[in-house]
Backbone as numpy.savetxt, mean C-alpha at the origin, in Angstrom:
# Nx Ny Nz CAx CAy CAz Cx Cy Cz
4.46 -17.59 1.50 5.71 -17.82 0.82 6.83 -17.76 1.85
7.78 -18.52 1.70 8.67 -18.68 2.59 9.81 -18.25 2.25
10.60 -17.19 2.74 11.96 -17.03 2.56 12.99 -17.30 3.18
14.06 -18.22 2.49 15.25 -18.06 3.11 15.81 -17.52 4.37
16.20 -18.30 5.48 16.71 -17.42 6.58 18.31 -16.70 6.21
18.74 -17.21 5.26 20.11 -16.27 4.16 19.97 -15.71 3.87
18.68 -15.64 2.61 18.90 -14.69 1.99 17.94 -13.62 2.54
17.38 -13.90 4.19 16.58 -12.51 4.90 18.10 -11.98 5.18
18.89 -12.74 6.16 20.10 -11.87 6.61 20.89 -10.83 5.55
21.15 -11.42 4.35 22.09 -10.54 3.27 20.81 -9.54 3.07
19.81 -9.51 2.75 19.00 -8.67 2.75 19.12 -7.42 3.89
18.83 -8.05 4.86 18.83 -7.15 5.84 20.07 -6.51 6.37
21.12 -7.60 6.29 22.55 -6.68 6.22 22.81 -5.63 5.26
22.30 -5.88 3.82 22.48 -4.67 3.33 21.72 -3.75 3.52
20.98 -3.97 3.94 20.18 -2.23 3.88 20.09 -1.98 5.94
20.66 -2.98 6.29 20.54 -2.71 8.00 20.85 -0.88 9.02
21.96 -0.17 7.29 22.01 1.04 8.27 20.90 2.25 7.69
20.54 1.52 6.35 19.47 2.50 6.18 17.84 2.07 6.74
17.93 0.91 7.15 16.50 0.92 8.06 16.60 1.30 9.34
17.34 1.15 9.99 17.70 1.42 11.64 17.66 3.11 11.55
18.26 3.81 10.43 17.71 5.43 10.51 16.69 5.40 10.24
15.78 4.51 8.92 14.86 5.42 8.67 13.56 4.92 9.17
13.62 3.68 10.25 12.48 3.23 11.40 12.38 4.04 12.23
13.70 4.71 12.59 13.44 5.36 13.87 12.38 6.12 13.96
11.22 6.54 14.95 10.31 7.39 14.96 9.53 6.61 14.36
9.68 5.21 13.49 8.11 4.67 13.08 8.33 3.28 13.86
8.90 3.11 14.82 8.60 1.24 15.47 7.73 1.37 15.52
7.16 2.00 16.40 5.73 1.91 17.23 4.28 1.35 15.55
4.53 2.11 14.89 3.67 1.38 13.50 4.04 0.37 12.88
5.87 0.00 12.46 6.05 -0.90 11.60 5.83 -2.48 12.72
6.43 -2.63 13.70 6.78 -3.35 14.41 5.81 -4.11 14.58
4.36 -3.74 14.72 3.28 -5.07 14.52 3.14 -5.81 13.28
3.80 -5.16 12.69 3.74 -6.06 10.62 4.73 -6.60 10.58
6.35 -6.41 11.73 7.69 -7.19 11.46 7.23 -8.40 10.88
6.97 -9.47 10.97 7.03 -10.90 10.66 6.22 -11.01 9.29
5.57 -10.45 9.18 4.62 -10.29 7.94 5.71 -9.81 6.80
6.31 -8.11 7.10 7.35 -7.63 6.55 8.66 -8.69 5.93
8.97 -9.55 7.36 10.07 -10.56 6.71 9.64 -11.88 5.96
8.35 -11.90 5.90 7.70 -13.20 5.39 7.59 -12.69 3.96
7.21 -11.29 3.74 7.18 -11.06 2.33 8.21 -10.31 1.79
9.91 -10.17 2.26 10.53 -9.51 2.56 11.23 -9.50 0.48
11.34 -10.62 0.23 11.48 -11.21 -1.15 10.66 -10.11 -2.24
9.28 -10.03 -2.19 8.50 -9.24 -2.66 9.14 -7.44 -2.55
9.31 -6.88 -1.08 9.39 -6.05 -0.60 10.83 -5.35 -1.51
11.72 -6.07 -1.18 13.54 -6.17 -1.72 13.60 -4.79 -2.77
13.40 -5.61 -3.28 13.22 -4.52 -5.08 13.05 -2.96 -4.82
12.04 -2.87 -3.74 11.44 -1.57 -3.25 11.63 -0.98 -1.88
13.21 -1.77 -1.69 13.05 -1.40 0.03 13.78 0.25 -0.36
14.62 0.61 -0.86 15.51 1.98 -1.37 13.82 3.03 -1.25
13.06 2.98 -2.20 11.71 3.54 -2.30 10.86 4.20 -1.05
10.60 2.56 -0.22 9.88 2.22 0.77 10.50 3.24 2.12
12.25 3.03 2.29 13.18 3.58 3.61 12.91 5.15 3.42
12.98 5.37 2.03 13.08 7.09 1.77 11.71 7.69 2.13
10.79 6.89 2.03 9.16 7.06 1.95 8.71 7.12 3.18
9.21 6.46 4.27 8.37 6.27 5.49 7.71 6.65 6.08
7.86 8.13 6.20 6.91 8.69 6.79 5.58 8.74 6.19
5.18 8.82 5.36 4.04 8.57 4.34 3.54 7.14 4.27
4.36 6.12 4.73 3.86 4.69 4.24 3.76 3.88 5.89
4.53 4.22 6.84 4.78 3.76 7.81 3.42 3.64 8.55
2.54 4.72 8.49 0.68 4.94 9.50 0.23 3.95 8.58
0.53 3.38 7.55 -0.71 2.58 6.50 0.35 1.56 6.78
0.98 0.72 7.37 1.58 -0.17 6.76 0.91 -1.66 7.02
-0.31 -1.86 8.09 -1.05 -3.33 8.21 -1.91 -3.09 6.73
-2.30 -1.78 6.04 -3.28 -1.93 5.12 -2.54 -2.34 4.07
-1.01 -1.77 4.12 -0.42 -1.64 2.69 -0.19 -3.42 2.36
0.38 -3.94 3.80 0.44 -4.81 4.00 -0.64 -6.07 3.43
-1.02 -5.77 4.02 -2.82 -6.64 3.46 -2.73 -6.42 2.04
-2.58 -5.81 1.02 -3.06 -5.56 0.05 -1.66 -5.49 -1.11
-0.70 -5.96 -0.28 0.41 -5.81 -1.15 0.83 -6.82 -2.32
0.18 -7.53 -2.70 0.25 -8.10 -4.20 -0.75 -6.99 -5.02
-1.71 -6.74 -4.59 -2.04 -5.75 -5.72 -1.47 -4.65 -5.55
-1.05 -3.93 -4.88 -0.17 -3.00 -4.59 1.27 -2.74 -5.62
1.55 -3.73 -5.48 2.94 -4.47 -6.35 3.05 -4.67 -7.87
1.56 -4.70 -8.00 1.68 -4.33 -9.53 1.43 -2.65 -10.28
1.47 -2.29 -9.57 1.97 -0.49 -9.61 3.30 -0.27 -9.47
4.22 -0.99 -8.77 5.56 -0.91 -8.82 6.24 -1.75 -10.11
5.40 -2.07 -11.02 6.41 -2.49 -12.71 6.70 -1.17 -12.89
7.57 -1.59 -14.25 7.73 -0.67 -15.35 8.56 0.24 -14.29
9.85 -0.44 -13.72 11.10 0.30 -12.83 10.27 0.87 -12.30
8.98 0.82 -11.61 8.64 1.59 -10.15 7.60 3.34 -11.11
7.73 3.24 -12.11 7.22 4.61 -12.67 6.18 5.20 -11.74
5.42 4.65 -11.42 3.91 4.66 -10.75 4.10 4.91 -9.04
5.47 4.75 -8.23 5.54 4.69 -7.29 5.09 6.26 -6.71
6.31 6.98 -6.74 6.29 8.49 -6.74 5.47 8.94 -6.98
4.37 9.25 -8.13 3.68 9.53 -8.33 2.57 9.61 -7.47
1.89 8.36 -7.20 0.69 7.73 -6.18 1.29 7.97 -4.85
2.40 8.64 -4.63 2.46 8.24 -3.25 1.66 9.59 -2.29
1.80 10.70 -2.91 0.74 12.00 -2.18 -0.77 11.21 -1.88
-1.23 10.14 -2.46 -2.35 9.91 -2.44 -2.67 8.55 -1.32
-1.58 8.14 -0.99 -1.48 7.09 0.02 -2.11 7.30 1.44
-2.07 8.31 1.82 -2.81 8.52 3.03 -4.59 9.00 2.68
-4.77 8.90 1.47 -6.15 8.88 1.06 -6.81 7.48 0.66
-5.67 6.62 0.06 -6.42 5.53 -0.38 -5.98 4.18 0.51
-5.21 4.28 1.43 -4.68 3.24 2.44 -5.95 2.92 3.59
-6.78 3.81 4.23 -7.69 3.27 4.72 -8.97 2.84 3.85
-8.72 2.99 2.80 -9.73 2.60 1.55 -9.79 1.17 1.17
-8.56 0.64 1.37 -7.74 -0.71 0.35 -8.94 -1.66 0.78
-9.16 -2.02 1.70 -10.14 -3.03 1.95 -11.08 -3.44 1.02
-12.10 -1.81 0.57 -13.22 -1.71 -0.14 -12.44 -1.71 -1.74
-11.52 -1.25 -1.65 -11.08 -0.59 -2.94 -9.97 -1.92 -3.53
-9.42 -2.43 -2.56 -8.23 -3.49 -3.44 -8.75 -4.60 -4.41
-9.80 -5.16 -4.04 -10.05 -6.13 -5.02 -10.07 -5.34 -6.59
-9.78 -4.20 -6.81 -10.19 -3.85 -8.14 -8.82 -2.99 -8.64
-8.02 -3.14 -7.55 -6.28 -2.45 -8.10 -6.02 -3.19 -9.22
-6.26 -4.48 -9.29 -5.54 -5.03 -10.52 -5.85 -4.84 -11.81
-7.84 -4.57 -11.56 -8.58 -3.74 -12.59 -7.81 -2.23 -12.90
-7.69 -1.99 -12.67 -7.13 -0.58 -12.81 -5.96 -0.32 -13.42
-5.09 -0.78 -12.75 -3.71 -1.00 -13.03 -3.22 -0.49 -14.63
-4.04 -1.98 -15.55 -4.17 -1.08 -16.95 -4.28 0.41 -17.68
-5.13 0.77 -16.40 -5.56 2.22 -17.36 -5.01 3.11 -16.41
-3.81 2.98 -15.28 -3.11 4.05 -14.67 -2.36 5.17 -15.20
-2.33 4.97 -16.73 -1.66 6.42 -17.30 -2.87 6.89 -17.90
-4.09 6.67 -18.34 -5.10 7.81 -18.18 -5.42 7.98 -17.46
-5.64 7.33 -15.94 -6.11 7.71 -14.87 -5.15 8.62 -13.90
-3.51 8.68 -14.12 -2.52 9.13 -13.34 -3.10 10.85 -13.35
-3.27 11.32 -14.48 -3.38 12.79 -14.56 -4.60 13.58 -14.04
-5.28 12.55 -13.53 -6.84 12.85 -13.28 -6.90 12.42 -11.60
-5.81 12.00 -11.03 -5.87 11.62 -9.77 -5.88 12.80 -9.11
-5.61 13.93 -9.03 -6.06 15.07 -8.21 -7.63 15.15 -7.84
-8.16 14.73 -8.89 -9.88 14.92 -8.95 -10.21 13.65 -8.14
-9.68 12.73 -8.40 -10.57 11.22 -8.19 -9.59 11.07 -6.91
-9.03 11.16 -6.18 -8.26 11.12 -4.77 -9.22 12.00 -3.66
-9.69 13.21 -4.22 -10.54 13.64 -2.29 -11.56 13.27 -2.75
-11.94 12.54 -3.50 -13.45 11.62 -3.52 -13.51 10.25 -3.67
-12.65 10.06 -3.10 -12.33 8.52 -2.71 -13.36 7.75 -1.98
-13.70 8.32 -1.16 -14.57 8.13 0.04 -16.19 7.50 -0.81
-16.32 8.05 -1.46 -17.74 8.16 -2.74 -17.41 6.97 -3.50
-16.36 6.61 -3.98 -16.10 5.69 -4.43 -16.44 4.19 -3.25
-15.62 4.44 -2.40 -15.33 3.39 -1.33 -17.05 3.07 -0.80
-17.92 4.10 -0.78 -18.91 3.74 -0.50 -19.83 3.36 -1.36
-19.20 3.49 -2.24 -20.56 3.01 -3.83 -19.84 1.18 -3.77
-18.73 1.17 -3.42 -18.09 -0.59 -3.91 -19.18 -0.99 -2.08
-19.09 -0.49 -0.98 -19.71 -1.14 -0.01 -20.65 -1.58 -0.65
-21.84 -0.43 -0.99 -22.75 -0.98 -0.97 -23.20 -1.69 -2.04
-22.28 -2.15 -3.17 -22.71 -3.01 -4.16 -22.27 -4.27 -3.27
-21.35 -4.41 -2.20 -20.85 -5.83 -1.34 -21.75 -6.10 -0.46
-22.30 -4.79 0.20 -23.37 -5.01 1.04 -25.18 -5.25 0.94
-25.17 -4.26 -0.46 -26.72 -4.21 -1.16 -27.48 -3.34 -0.09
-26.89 -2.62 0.77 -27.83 -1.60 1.24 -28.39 -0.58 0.44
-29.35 0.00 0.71 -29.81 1.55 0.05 -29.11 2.34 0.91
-28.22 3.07 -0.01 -27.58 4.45 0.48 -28.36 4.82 1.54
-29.14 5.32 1.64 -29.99 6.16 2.79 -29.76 5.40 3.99
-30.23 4.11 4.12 -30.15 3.36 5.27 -29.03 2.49 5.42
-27.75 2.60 4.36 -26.98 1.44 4.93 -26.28 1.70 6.32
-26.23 0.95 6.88 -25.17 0.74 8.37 -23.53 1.38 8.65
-23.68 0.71 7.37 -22.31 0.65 7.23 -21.28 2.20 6.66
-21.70 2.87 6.29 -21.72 4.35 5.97 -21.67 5.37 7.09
-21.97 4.67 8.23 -22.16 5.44 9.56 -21.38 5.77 10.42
């Protein structure tokens, strides 16, 4: 999707003094996703206030968040309710997204019975992530590769 080289600038002029504080200390992570970031910058907009306050938490995940940010994005309806919430759990499920994103959108639906139960189902993520491998891969647990 292509955005506007206007409406990147008014974008970025407005929020230019709250990103320049709140990058500082994360170039070194955001800065390989810049172009990606301004390519989906349209998407991003809505949630940059969220995203600037958040950084430190979102900034180490941001090629995964990146990758995966249309399903991602549908957790941010309903004015963002879901943001705050999920975000303690981001450094658990961001190296996950790969195995785990094709099925965010599955989910999505049932995030308010599942919201209260995420303490339990967050440090066993990993169990999860490896049960979706190996239904992609068809190894037997015991011997898959890929588990290793």
């Amino acid at each position: 999707m292509h955005v506007h080289p206007q409406q990147t600038r008014y974008v970025l002029v407005r929020y230019a003094p709250g990103i320049l504080i709140a990058v500082e200390g994360h170039l070194d992570a955001i800065e390989p996703h810049l172009d990606e970031i301004l390519q989906r910058l349209d998407a991003i907009e809505p949630h940059l206030p969220f995203v600037l306050r958040n950084l430190d938490t979102l900034a180490p995940h941001a090629g995964a968040l990146l990758k995966h940010i249309d399903a991602l994005l549908l957790y941010a309806d309903d004015g963002g309710k879901y943001l705050e919430p999920l975000l303690p759990y981001v450094s658990r499920f961001a190296p996950r997204l790969d195995l785990l994103g094709p099925h965010l959108a599955l989910l999505r639906p049932h995030m308010k019975h599942l919201l209260p139960h995420m303490h339990v189902v967050a440090p066993s993520a990993h169990l999860f992530a490896r049960q979706v491998r190996h239904v992609h891969c068809a190894c037997a647990p015991s011997s898959c590769p890929c588990t290793r």
